[in-house]
Coordinates of C-alpha atoms and ligand atoms in Angstrom, one line a residue:
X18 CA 20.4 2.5 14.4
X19 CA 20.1 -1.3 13.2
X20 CA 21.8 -1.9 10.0
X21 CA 19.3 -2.1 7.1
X22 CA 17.7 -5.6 6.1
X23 CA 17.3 -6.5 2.3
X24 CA 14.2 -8.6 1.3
X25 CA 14.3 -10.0 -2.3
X26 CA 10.8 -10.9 -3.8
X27 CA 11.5 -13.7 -6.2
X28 CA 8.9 -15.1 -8.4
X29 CA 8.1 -18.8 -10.2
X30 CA 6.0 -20.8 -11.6
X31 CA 4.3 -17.9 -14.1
X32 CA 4.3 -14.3 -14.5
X33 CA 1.5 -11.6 -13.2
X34 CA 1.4 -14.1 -9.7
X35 CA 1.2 -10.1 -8.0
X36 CA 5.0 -10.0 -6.3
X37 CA 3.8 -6.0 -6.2
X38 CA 1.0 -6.6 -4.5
X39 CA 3.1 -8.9 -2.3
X40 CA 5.8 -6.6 -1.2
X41 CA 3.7 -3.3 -0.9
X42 CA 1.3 -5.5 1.2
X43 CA 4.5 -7.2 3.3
X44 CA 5.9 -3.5 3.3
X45 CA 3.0 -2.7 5.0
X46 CA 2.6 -4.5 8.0
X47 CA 6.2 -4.3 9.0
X48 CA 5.3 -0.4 8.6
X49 CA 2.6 -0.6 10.7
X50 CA 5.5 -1.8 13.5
X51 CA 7.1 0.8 13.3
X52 CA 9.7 0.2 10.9
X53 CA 11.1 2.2 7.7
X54 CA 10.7 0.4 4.5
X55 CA 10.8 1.2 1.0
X56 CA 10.2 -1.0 -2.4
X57 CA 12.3 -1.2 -4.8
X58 CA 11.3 -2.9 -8.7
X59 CA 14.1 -4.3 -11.0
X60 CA 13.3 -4.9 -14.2
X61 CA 15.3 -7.3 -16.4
X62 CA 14.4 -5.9 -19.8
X63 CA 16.9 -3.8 -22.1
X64 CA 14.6 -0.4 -22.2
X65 CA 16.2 2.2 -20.7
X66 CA 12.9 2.9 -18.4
X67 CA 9.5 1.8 -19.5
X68 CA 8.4 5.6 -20.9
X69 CA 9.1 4.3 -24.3
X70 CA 7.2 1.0 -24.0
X71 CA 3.4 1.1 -25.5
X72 CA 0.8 0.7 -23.1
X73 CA -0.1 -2.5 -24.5
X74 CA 3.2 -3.9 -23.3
X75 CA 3.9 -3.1 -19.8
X76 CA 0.5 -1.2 -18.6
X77 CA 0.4 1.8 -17.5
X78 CA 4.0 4.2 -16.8
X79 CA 3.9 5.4 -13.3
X80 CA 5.2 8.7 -12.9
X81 CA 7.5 9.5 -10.0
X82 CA 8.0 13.3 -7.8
X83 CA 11.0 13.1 -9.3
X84 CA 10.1 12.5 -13.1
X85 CA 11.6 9.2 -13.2
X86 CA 9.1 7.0 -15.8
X87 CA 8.9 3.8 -14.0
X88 CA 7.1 0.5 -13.8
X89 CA 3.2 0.6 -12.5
X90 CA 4.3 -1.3 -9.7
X91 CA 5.8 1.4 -7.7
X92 CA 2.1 2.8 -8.2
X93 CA 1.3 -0.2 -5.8
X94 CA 4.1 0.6 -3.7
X95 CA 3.0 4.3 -3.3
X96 CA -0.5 3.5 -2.8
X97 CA 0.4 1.0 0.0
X98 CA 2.8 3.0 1.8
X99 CA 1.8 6.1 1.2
X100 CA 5.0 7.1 1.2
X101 CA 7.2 8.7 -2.3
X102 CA 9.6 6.7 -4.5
X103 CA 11.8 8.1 -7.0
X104 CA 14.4 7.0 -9.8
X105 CA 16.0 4.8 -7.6
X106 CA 13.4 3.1 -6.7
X107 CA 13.0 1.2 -10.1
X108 CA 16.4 0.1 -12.0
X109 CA 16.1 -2.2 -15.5
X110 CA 18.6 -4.3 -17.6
X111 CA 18.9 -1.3 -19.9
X112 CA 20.2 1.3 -17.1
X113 CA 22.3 -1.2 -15.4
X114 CA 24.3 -1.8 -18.8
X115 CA 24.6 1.9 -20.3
X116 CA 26.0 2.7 -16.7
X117 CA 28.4 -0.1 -17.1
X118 CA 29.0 0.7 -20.8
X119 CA 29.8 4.5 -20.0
X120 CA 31.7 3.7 -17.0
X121 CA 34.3 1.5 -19.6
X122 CA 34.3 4.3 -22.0
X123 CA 35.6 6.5 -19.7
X124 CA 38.3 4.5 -18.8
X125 CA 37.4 3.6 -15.2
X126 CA 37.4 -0.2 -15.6
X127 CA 41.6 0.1 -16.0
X128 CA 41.7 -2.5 -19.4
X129 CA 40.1 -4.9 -18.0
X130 CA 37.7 -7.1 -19.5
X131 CA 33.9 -6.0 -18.6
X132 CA 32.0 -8.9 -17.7
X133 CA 28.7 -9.9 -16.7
X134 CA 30.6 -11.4 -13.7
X135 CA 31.2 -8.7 -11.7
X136 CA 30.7 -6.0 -13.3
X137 CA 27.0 -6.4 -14.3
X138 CA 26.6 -8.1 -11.2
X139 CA 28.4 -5.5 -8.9
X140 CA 26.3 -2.3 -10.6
X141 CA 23.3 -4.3 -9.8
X142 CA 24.2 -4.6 -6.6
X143 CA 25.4 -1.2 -6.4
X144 CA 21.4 0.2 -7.0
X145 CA 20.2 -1.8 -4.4
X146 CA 21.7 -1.1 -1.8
X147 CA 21.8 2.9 -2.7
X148 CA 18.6 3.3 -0.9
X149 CA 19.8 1.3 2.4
X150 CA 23.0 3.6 2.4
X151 CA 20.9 6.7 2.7
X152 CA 20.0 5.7 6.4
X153 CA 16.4 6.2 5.6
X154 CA 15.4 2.7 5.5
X155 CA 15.2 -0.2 7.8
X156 CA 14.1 -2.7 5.3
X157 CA 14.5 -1.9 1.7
X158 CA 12.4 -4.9 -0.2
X159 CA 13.5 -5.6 -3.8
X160 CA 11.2 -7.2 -5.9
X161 CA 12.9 -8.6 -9.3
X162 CA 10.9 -8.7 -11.9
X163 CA 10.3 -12.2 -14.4
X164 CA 10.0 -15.5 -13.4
X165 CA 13.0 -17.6 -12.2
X166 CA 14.9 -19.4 -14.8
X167 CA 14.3 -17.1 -17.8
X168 CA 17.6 -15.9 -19.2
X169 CA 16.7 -12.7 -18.8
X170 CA 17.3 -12.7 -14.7
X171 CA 19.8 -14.9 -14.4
X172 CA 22.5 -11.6 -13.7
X173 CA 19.7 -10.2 -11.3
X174 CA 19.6 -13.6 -9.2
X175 CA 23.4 -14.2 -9.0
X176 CA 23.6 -11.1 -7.2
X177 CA 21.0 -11.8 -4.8
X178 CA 23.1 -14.9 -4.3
X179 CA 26.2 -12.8 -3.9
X180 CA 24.3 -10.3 -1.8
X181 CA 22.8 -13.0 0.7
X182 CA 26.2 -14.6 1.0
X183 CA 27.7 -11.4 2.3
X184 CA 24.7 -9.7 4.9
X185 CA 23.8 -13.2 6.2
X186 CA 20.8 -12.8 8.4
X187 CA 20.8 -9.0 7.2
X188 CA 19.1 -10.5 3.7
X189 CA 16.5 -12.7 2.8
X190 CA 14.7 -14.2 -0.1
X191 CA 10.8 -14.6 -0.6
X192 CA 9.8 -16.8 -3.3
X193 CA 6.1 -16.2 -4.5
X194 CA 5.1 -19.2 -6.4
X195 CA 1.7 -20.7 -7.8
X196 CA -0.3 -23.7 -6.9
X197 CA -2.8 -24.6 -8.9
X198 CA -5.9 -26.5 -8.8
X199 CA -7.1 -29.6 -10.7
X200 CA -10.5 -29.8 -11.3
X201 CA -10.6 -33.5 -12.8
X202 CA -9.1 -34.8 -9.5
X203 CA -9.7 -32.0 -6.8
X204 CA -6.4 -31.6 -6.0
X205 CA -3.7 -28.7 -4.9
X206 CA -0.8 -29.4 -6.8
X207 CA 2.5 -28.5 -5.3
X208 CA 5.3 -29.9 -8.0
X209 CA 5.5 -26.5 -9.6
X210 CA 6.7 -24.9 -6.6
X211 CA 9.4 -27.7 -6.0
X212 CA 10.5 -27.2 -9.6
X213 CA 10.6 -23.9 -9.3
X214 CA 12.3 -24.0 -6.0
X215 CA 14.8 -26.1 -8.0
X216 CA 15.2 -24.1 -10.1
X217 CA 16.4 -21.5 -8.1
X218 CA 18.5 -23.5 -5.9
X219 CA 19.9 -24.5 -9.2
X220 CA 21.1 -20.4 -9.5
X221 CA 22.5 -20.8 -5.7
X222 CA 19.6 -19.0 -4.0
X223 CA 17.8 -20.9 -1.0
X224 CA 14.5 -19.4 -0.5
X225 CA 13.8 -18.6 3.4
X226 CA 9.6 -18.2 3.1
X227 CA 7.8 -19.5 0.2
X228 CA 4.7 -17.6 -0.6
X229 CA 2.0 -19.8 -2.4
X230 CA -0.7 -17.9 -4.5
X231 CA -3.9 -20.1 -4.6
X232 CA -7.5 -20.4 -5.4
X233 CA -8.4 -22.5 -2.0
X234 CA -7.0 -23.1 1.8
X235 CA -3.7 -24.9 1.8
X236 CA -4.1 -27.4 4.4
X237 CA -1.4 -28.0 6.6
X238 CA -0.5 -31.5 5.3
X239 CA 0.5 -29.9 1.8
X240 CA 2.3 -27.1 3.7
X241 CA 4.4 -29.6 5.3
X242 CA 4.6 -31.2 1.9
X243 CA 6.2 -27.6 0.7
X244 CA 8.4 -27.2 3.3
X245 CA 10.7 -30.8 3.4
X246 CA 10.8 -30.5 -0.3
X247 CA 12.0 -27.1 -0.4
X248 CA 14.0 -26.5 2.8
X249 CA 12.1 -24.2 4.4
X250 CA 10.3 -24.1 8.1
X251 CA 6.7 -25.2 8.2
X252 CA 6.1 -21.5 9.2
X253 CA 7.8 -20.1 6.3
X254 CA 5.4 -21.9 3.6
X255 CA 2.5 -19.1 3.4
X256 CA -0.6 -18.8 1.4
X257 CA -1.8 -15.7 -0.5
X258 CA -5.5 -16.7 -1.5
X259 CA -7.8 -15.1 -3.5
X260 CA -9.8 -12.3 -2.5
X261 CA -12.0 -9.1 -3.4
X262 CA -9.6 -6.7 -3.5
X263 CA -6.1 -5.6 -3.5
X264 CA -6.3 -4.0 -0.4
X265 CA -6.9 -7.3 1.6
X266 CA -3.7 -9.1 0.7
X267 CA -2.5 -7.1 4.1
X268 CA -4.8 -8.8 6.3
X269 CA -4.4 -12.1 4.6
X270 CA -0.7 -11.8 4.8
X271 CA -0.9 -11.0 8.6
X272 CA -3.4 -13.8 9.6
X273 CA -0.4 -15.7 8.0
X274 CA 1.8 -14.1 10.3
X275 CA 4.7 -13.5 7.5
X276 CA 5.7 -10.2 9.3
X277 CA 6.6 -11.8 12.4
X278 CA 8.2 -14.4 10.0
X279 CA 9.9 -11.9 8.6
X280 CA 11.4 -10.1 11.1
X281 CA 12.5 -12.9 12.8
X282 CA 14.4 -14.2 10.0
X283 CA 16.3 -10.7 10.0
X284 CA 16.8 -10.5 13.8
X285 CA 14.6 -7.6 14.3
X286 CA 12.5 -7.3 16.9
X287 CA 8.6 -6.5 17.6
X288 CA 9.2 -3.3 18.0
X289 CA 5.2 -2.5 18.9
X290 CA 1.6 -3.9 18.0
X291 CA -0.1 -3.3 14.7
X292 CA -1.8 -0.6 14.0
X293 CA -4.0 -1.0 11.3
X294 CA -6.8 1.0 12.0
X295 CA -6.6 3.5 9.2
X296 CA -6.3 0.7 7.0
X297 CA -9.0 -1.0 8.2
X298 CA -11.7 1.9 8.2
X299 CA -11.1 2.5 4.2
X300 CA -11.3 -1.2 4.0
X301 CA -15.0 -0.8 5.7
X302 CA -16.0 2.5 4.0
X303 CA -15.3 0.5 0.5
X304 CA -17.2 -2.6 1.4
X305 CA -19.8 -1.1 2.7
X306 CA -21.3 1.5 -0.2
X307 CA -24.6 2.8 0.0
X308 CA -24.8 4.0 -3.4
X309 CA -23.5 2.7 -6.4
X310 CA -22.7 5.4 -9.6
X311 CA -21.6 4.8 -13.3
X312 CA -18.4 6.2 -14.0
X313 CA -17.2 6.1 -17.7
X314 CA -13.3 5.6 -18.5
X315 CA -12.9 7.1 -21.9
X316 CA -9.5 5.7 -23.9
X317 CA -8.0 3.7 -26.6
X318 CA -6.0 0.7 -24.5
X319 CA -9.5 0.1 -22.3
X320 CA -8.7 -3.7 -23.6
X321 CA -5.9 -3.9 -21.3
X322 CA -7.1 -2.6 -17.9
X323 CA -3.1 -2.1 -16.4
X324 CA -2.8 0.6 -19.0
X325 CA -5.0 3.4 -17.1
X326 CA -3.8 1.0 -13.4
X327 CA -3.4 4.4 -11.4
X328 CA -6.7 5.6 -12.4
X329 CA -8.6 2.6 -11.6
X330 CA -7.4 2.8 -8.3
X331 CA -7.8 6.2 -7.5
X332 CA -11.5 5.7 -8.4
X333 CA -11.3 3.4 -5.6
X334 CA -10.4 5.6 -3.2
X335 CA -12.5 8.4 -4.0
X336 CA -15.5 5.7 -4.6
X337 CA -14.8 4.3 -0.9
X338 CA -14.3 8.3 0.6
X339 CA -17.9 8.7 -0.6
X340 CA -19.4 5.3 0.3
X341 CA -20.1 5.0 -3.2
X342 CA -19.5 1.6 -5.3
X343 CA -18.0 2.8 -8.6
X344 CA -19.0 0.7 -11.7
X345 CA -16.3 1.4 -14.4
X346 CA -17.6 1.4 -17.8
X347 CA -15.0 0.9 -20.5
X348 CA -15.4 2.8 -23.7
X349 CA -13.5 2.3 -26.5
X350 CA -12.5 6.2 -27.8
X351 CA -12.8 4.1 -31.4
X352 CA -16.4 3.0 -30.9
X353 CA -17.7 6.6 -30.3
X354 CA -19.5 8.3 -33.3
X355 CA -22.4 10.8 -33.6
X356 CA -24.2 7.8 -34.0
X357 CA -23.2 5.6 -31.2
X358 CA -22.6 8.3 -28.5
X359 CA -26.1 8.3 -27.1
X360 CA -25.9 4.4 -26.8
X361 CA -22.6 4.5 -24.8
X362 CA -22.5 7.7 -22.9
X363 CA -26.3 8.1 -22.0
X364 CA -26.2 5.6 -19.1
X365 CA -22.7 7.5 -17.5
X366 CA -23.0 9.5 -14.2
X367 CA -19.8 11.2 -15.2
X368 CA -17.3 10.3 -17.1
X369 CA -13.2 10.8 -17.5
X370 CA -11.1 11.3 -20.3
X371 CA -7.7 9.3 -20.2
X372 CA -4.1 10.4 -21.0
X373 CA -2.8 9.2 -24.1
X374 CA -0.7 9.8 -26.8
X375 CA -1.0 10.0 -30.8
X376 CA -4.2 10.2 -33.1
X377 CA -6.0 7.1 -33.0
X378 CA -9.6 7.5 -30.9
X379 CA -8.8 11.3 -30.6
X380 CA -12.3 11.9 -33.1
X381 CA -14.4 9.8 -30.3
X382 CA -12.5 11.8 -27.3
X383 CA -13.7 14.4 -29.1
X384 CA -17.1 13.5 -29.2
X385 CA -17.5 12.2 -25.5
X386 CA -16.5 15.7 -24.3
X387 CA -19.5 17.3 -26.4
X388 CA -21.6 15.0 -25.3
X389 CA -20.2 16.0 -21.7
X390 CA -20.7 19.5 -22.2
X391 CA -23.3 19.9 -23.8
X392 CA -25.5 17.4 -21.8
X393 CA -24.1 18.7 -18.1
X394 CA -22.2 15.5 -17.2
X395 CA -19.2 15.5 -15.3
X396 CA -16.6 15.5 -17.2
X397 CA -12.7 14.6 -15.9
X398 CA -10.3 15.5 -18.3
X399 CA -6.7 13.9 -17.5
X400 CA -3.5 15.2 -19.4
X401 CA -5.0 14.3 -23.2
X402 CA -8.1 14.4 -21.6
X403 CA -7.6 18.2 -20.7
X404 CA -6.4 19.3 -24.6
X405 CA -9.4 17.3 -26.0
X406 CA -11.6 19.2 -23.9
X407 CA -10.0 22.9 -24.8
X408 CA -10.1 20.9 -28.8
X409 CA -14.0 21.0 -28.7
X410 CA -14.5 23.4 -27.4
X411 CA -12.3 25.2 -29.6
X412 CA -13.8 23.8 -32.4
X413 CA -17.7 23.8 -31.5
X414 CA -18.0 26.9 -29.0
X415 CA -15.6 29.1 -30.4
X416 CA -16.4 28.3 -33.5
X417 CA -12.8 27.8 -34.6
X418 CA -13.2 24.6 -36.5
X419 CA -10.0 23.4 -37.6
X420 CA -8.3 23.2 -34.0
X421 CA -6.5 20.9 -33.0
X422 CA -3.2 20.4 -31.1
X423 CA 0.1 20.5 -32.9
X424 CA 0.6 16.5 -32.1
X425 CA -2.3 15.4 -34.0
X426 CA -1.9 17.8 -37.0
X427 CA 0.9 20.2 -37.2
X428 CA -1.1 22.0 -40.0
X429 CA -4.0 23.2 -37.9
X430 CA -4.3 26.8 -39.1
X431 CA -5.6 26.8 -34.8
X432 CA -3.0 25.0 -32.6
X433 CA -4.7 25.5 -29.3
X434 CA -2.7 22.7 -28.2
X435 CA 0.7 23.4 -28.6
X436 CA 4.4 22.4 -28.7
X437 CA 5.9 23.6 -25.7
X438 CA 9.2 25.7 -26.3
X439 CA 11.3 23.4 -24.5
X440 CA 10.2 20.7 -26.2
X441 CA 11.1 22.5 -29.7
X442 CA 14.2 20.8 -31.2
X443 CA 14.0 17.7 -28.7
X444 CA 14.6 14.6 -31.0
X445 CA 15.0 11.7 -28.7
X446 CA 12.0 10.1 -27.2
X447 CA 13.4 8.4 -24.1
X448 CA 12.8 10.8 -20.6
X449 CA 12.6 14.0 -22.6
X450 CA 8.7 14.8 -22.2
X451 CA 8.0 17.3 -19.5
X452 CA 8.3 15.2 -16.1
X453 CA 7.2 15.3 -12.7
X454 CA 5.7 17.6 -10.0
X455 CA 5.7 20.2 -10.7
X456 CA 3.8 23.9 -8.9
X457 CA 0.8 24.5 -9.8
X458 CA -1.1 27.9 -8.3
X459 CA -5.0 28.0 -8.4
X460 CA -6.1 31.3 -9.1
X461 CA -9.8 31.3 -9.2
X462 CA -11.3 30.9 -5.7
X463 CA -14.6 30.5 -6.8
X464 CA -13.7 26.9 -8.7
X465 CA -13.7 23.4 -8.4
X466 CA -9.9 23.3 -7.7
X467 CA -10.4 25.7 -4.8
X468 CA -13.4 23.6 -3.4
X469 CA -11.5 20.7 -4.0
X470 CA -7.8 20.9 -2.4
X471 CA -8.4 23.7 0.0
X472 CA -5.6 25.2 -0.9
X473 CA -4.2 28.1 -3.5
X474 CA -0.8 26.4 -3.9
X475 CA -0.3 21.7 -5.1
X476 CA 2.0 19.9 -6.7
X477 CA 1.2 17.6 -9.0
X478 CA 3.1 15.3 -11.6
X479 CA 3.4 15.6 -15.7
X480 CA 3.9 13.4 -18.7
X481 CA 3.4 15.1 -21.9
X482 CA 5.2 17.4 -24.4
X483 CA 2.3 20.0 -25.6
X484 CA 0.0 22.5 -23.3
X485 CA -2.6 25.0 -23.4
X486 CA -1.9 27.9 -26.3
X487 CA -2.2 31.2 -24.4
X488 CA -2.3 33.0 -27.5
X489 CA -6.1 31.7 -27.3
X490 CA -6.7 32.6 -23.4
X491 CA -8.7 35.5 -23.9
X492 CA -11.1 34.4 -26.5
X493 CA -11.3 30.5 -24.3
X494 CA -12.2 33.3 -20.5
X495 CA -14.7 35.0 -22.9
X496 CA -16.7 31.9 -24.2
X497 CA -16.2 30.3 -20.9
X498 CA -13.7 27.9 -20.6
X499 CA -12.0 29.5 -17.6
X500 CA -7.8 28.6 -16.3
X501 CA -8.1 27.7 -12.8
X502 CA -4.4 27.1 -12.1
X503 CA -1.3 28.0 -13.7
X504 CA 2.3 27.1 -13.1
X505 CA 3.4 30.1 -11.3
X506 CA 6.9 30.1 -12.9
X507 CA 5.9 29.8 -16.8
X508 CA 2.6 30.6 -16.9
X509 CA 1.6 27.6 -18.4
X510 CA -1.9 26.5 -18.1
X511 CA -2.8 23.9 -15.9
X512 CA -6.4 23.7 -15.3
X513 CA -9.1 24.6 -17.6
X514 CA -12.8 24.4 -15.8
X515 CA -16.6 25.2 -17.4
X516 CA -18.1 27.2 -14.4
X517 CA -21.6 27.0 -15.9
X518 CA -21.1 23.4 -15.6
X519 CA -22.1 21.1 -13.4
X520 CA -18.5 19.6 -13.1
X521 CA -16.3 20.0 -15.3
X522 CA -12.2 19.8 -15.4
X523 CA -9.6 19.3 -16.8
X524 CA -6.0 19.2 -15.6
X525 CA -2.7 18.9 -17.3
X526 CA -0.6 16.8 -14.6
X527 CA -1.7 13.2 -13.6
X528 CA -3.7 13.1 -10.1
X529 CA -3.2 9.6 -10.5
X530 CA -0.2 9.2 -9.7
X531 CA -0.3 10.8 -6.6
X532 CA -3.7 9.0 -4.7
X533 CA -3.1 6.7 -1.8
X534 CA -5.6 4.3 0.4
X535 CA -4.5 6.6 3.2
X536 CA -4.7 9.8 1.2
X537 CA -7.7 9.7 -1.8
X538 CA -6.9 12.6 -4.2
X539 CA -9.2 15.3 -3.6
X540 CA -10.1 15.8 -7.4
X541 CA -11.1 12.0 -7.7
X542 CA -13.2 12.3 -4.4
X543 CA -14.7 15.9 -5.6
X544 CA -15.2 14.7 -9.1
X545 CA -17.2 11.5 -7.6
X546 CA -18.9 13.6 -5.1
X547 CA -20.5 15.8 -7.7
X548 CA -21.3 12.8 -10.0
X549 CA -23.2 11.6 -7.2
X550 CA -25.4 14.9 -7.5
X551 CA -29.2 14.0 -8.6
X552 CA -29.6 16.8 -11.1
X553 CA -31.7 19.6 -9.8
Ligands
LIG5 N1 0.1 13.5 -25.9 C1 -0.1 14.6 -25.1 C2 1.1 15.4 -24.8 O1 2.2 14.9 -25.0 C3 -0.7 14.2 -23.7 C4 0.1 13.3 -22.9 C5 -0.6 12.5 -21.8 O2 -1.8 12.4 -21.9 N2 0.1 12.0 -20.9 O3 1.1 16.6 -24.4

């Protein structure tokens, strides 16, 4: 077995350039010859993990198997690759340093003085190459998060440095720059990418292929511009231009030939032809719709699109798996009132509830699922989405009107949502939240669920601290509201479903998480499939 090759995914110039959709889409292609890779994400800021960030911040938090809270980007990774990643697949500042700080408190750093030189350095170095040791991986790709030259990244590039200096041809750097376009004189403009290139030459790291993100071709006279500037081959200066989707950077990248690049750069050989094809015919189902349906995204971040990322793109999927084009309408849970619901919801063809934590926009969740209910409309309830559902109709069918769940008011005289026991006592906020998949056994056959996976046992991820009440099962089968799934080792609720209902679900893991381009979650495609249904 050949030794495993580290690729570093460096970025310049600005931030949000899409180094994720870079590596996943690089990842990609050398899987598609044959070869074992895996992404990893490092993330220079001090938080622990991003499970205590706001949405706001950072997007979405992707949720691994293995409960690790992560950055979205191994959401790209997973979608790509269809493939898991786990804890070790995404490392920050924050880890790196309580790891060092308890190692010294336990003595094992002998009175010496703890340093960012080596010590920082060396535990850094330590993580990524963890999931080379395990002799799963070929080709581990590390993308570092930031921009080169912000303070922040300074440790994470010094041991790139360090790490390229000892694999030689066994490690390589991609830099993934910006050139921009000026209107006033109709010009590419390269200077960026030299600073930035300086920049990191500055920090000791030579760049082996520069990637250039741009809005038009890159003629060959400014590649070779790129190149003797920067020290890098003519065939090593790439262009990632715009295009319609995510899901093309693939192609674009291989018309640009960076995998054969690549590989030759790391003394790999072509082990066989690309095989694409799989790729390719979800490409064609989701260019080629023949419907086109209005699917509402109920939350209270909807002004920043990364926070509900995973969802977004499993309404891709699903939308190409039934050749349907999925407009996304945003609605703010703030902006819904018994007065503005008809206005906003009337035009939907179904409509999901998003995770979320804390009061704010809980009254308009509230309202949308009515509205859903009442008027027959699909309705996908995701995590918060679920206890809102079980909250109305708490409240409106069961006549119960005070309910609530314990998060939003700890008073309700009818917590159908409620703490779980474990949870009970837990003070600290950072990875304590029920995480990750977990088994879920559907117990209905004649329900959505069933219809939908085909199967009596799934696993699914979780994020969240309160569930379903049983103490309120009885009176929820009577009115209606039937369980579907439980977890078959707790008993805990997992899916709720309205059979007289048209469609209507909710679950208290995160399908999200778990949908790929090669694998579309079958709730996302059944939930789309029945919000295609003209009403009889
Ligand atoms: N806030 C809810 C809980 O903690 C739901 C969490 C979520 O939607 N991820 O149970």
């Amino acid at each position: 077995m050949p030794e495993t090759r580290y690729i570093f995914v460096t970025g310049g110039v600005t931030s949000s350039l899409g180094k994720g959709i870079l590596a996943s889409s690089l990842a990609k292609l050398l899987q598609s010859r044959g070869y074992r890779v895996t992404i990893q994400k490092l993330d220079p800021y001090i938080n622990v993990d991003p499970g205590t960030l706001n949405p706001y911040e950072h997007g979405e938090c992707y949720v691994t198997d293995d409960g690790a809270e992560t950055d979205l980007d191994l959401g790209h990774y997973e979608r790509f690759l269809n493939e898991t990643t786990s804890q070790a697949n995404n490392v920050t500042t924050g880890r790196i340093y309580q790891s060092v700080i308890s190692k010294e408190r336990h003595g094992d750093y002998l009175g010496k003085t703890v340093q960012i030189i080596p010590h920082i350095t060396d535990e850094i170095k330590r993580r990524i190459k963890i999931l080379g040791s395990k002799g799963k991986y070929d080709i581990v790709i590390t993308e570092i998060g930031g921009t080169v030259g912000d303070i922040e990244s300074l440790p994470y590039i010094e041991a790139v440095r360090q790490l390229k200096w000892e694999l030689g041809t066994k490690a390589m750097v991609i830099h993934l720059t910006l050139v921009p376009y000026l209107a006033a004189t109709g010009e590419l403009k390269t200077k960026p990418t030299q600073h930035s290139v300086k920049k990191l030459l500055e920090e000791g790291v030579q760049p082996d292929i520069l990637v250039l993100r741009t809005e038009y071709d890159i003629d060959i006279t400014v590649r070779k511009k790129v190149a003797l500037f920067c020290n890098v081959a003519l065939e090593a200066v790439v262009q990632s231009i715009n295009v319609p989707t995510i899901y093309d950077v693939p192609l674009k990248m291989l018309e640009e030939k960076l995998d054969l690049t690549v590989l030759k750069k790391l003394d790999l050989p072509i082990k066989r032809n690309l095989d694409l094809s799989a790729w390719n015919g979800f490409l064609n189902r989701l260019k080629n719709p023949t419907k086109t349906i209005e699917i509402g995204i109920v939350g209270k971040y909807v002004e920043l699109r990364d926070a509900y990322k995973s969802i977004v793109e499993s309404l891709i999927h699903a939308g190409a798996e039934n050749r349907c084009q999925i407009n996304v309408n945003w609605i703010h849970s703030e902006t819904i009132k018994s007065n503005t619901v008809n206005d906003l919801l009337s035009n939907l063809n179904g409509m999901i509830v998003a995770p979320g934590f804390g009061h704010r926009g809980m009254a308009g969740k509230i309202i949308a699922a009515k509205y859903a209910r009442e008027n027959n409309v699909p309705y996908f309830g995701i995590c918060l989405g679920m206890q809102v559902a079980v909250i109305e109709f708490a409240r409106n069918v069961l006549n119960l009107e005070a309910a609530d769940s314990s998060e939003m008011n700890p008073k309700t005289p009818y917590p159908v949502i409620d703490l779980m026991e474990e949870q009970k006592g837990v003070t600290d906020f950072g990875g304590t939240m029920r995480l990750g998949a977990y088994e879920c056994r559907i117990i209905e056959e004649n329900s959505n669920v069933r219809r939908a996976y085909n199967k009596l046992t799934i696993h699914e991820r979780h994020r969240h601290r309160y569930e379903f009440n049983d103490n309120y099962k009885e009176q929820f089968i009577k009115a209606g509201m039937i369980p579907t799934g439980i977890n078959p080792d707790t008993d805990l609720v997992e899916i709720i479903e309205i059979p007289d209902h048209k469609w209507f679900v909710g679950v208290q893991f995160h399908p999200e998480y778990s949908s790929t381009v090669l694998n579309p979650h079958p709730l996302f495609v059944d939930f789309i499939k029945n919000s295609l249904l003209e009403e009889e």
